[in-house]
PDB file of C-alpha atoms in Angstrom:
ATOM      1  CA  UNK A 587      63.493  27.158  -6.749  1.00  0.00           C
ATOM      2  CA  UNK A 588      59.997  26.761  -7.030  1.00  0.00           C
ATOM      3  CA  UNK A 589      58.243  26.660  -3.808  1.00  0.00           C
ATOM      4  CA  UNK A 590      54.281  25.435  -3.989  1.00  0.00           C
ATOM      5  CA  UNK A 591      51.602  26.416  -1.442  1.00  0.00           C
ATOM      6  CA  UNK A 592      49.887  22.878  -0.405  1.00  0.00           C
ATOM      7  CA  UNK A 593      46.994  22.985   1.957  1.00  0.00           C
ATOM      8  CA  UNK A 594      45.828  20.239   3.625  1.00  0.00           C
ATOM      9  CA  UNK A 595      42.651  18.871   5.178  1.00  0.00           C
ATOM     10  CA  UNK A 596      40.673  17.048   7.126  1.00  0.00           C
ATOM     11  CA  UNK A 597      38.316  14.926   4.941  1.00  0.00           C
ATOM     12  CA  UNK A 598      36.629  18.227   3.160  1.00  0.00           C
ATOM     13  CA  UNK A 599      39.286  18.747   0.574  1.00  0.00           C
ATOM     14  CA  UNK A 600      36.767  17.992  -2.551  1.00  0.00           C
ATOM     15  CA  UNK A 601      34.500  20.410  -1.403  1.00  0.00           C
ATOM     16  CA  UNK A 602      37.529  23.054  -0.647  1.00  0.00           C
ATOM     17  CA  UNK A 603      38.693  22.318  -4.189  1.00  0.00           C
ATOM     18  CA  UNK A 604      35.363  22.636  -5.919  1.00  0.00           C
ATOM     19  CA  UNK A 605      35.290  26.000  -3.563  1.00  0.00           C
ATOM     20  CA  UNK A 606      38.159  27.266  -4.869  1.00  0.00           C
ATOM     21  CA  UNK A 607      37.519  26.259  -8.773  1.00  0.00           C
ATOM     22  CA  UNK A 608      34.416  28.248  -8.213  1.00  0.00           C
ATOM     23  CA  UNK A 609      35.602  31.496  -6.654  1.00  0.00           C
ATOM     24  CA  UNK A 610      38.912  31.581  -9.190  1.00  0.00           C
ATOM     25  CA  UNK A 611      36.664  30.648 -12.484  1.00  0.00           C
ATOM     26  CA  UNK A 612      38.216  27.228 -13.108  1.00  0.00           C
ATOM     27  CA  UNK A 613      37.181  23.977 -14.063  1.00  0.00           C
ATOM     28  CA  UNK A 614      37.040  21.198 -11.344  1.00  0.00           C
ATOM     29  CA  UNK A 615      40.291  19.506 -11.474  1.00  0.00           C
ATOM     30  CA  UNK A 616      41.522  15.634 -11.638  1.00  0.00           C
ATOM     31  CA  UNK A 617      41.077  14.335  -8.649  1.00  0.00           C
ATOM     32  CA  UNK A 618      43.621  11.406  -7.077  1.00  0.00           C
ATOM     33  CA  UNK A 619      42.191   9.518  -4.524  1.00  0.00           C
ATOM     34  CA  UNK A 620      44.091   7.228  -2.006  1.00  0.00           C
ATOM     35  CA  UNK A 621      42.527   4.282  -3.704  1.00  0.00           C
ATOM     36  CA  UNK A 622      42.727   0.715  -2.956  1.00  0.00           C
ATOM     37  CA  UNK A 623      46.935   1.150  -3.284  1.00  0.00           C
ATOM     38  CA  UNK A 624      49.450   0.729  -0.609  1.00  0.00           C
ATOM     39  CA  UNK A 625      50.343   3.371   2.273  1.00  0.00           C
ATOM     40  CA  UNK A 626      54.213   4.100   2.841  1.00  0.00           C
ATOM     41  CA  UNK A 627      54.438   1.085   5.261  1.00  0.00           C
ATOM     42  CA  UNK A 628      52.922  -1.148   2.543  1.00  0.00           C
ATOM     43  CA  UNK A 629      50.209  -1.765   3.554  1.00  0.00           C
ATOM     44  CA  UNK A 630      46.835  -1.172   2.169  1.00  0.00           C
ATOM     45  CA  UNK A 631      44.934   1.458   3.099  1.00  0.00           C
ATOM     46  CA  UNK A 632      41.913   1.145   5.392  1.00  0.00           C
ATOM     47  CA  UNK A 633      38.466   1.599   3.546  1.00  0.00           C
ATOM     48  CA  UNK A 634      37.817   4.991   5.538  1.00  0.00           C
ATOM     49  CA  UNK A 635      41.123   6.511   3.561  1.00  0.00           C
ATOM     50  CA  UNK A 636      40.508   5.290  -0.035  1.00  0.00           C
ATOM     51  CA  UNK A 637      38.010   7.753  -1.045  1.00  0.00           C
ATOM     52  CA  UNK A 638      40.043  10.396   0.542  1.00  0.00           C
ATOM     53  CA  UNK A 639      42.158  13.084  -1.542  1.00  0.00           C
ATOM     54  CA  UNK A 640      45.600  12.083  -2.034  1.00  0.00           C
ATOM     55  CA  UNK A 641      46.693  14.867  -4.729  1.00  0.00           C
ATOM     56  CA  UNK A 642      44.786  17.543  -6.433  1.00  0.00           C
ATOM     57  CA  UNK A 643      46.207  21.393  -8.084  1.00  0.00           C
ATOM     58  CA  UNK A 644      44.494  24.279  -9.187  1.00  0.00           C
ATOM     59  CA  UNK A 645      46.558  27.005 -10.948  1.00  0.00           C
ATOM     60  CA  UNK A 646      45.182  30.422  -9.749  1.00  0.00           C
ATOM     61  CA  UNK A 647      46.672  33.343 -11.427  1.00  0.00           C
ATOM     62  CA  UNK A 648      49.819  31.597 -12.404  1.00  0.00           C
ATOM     63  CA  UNK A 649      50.682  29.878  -9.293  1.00  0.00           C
ATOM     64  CA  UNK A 650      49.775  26.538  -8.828  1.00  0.00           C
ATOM     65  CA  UNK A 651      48.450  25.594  -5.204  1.00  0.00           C
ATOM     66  CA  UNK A 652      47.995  21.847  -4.416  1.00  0.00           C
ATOM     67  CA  UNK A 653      45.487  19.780  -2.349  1.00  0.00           C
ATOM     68  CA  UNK A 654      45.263  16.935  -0.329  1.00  0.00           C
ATOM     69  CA  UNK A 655      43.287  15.373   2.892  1.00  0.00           C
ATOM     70  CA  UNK A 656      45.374  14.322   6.124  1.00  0.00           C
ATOM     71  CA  UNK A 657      44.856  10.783   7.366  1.00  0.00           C
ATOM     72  CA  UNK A 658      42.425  10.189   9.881  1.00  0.00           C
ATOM     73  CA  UNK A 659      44.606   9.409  12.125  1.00  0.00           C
ATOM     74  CA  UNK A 660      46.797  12.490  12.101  1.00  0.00           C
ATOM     75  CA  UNK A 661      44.329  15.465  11.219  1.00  0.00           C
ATOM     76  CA  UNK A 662      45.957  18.679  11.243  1.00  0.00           C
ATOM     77  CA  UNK A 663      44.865  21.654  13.106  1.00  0.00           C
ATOM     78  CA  UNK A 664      43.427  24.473  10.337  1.00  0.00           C
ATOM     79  CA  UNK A 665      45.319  27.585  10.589  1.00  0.00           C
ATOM     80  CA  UNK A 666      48.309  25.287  10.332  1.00  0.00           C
ATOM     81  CA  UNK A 667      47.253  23.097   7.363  1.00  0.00           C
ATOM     82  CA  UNK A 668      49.618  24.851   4.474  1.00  0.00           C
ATOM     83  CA  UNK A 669      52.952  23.385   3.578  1.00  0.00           C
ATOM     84  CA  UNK A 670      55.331  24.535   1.641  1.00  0.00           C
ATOM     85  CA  UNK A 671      56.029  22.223  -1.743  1.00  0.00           C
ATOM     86  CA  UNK A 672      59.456  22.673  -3.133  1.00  0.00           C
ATOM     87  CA  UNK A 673      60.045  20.797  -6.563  1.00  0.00           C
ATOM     88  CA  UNK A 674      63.200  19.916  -8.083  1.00  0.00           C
ATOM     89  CA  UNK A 675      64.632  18.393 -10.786  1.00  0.00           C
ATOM     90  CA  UNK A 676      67.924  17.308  -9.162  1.00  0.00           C
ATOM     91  CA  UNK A 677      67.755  14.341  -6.396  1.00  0.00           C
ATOM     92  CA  UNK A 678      70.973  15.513  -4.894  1.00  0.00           C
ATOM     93  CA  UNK A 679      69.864  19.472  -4.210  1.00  0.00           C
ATOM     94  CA  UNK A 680      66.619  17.707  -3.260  1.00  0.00           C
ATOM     95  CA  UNK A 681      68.803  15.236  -0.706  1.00  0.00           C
ATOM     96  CA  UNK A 682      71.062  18.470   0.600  1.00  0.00           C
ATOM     97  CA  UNK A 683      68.087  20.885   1.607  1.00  0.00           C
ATOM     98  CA  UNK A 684      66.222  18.090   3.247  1.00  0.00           C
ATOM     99  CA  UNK A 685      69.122  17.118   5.368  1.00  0.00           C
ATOM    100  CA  UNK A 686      69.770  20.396   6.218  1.00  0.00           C
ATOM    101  CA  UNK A 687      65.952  21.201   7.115  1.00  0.00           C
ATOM    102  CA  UNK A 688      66.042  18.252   9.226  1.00  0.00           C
ATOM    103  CA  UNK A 689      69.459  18.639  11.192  1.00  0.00           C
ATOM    104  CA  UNK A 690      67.834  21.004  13.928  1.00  0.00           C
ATOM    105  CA  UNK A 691      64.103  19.945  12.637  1.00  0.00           C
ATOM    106  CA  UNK A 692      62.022  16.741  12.629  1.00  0.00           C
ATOM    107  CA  UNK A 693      61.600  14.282   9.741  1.00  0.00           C
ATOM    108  CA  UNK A 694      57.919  13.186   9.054  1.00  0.00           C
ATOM    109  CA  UNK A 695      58.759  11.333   6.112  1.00  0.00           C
ATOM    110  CA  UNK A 696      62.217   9.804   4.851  1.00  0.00           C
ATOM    111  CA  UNK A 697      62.795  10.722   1.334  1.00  0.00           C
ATOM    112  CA  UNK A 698      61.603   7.902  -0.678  1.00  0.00           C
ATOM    113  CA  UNK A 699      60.963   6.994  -4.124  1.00  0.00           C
ATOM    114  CA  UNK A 700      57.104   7.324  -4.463  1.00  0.00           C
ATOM    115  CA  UNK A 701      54.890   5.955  -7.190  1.00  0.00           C
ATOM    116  CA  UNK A 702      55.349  10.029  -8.267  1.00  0.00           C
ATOM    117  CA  UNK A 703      58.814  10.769  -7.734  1.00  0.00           C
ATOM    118  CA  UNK A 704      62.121   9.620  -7.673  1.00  0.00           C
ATOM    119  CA  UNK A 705      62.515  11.184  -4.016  1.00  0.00           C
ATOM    120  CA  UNK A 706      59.831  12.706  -2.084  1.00  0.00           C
ATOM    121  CA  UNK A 707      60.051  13.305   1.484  1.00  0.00           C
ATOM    122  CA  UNK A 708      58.332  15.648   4.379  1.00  0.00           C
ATOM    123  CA  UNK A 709      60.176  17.675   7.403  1.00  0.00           C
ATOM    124  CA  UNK A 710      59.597  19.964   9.698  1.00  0.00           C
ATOM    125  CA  UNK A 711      62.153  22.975   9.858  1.00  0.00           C
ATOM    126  CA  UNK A 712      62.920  23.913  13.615  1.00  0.00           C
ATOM    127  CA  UNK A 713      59.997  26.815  13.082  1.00  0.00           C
ATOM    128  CA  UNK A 714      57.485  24.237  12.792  1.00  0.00           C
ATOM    129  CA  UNK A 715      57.003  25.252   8.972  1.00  0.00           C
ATOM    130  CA  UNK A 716      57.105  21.670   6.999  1.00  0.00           C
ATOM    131  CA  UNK A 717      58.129  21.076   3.601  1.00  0.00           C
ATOM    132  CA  UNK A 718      57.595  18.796   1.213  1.00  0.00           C
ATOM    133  CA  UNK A 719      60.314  17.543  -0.882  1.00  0.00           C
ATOM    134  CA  UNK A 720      59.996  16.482  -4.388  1.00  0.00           C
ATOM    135  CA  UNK A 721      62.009  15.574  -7.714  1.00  0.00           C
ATOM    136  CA  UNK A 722      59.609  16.744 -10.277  1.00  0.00           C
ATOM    137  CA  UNK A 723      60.975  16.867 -14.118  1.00  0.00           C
ATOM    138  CA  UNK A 724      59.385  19.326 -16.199  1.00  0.00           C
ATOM    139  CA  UNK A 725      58.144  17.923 -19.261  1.00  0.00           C
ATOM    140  CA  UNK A 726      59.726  19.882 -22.334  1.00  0.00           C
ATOM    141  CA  UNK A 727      56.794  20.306 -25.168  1.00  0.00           C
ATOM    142  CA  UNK A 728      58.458  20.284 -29.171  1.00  0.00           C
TER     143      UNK A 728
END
């Protein structure tokens, strides 16, 4: 199971990315911002969070470590800012570990289909660690 470091931040995470690039000798990387689209309630998001960072990956030394900012509204505390990112290809594995994470831990997100994924959801394990859930398919190159 692949499991994906994903550090989070408040409003800084182009510059931490561009950091990063720099110290591990890689170009900058596309950057997703939170845009003009729709926030998991539906509704759109405010102007403050459009320019924000809503996905971003650098692969440094084989592992790929992903980016993003936390909203405004629920910053997190640094020294407690990495998830772990577990990606898998079948929704019902993907269904099993989060309801198992969840039973004696806290759900931050429902699995939901996402304009990424299938299902993608967030939880906190009763250790406080939280992981983020996600049907990724990997593409097969001929």
């Amino acid at each position: 199971m692949p499991i994906t470091p994903y550090l989070v931040f408040n409003g800084n995470t182009r510059e931490a990315i561009h950091y990063y690039a720099n110290i591990f000798g890689q170009d900058i990387p596309e950057i997703m911002e939170f845009g003009p689209g729709n926030s998991p309630n539906g509704q759109p998001f405010e102007k403050n969070v459009q320019s924000l960072v809503l996905h971003s990956q650098l692969i440094v030394h084989g592992t790929r470590i992903m980016f993003s900012d936390a909203m405004p509204h629920d910053p997190v505390t640094i020294g407690q800012n990495v998830t772990l990112a577990l990606h898998l290809p079948d929704i019902q594995v993907i269904h099993e570990a989060f309801d198992k994470l969840a039973q004696d831990g806290k759900v931050i997100m429902p699995i939901q289909k996402t304009f990424w994924s299938e299902a993608y959801g967030i939880v906190e394990d009763p250790f406080g660690v939280q992981w983020q859930l996600n049907h990724e398919v990997s593409e097969v190159t001929a």
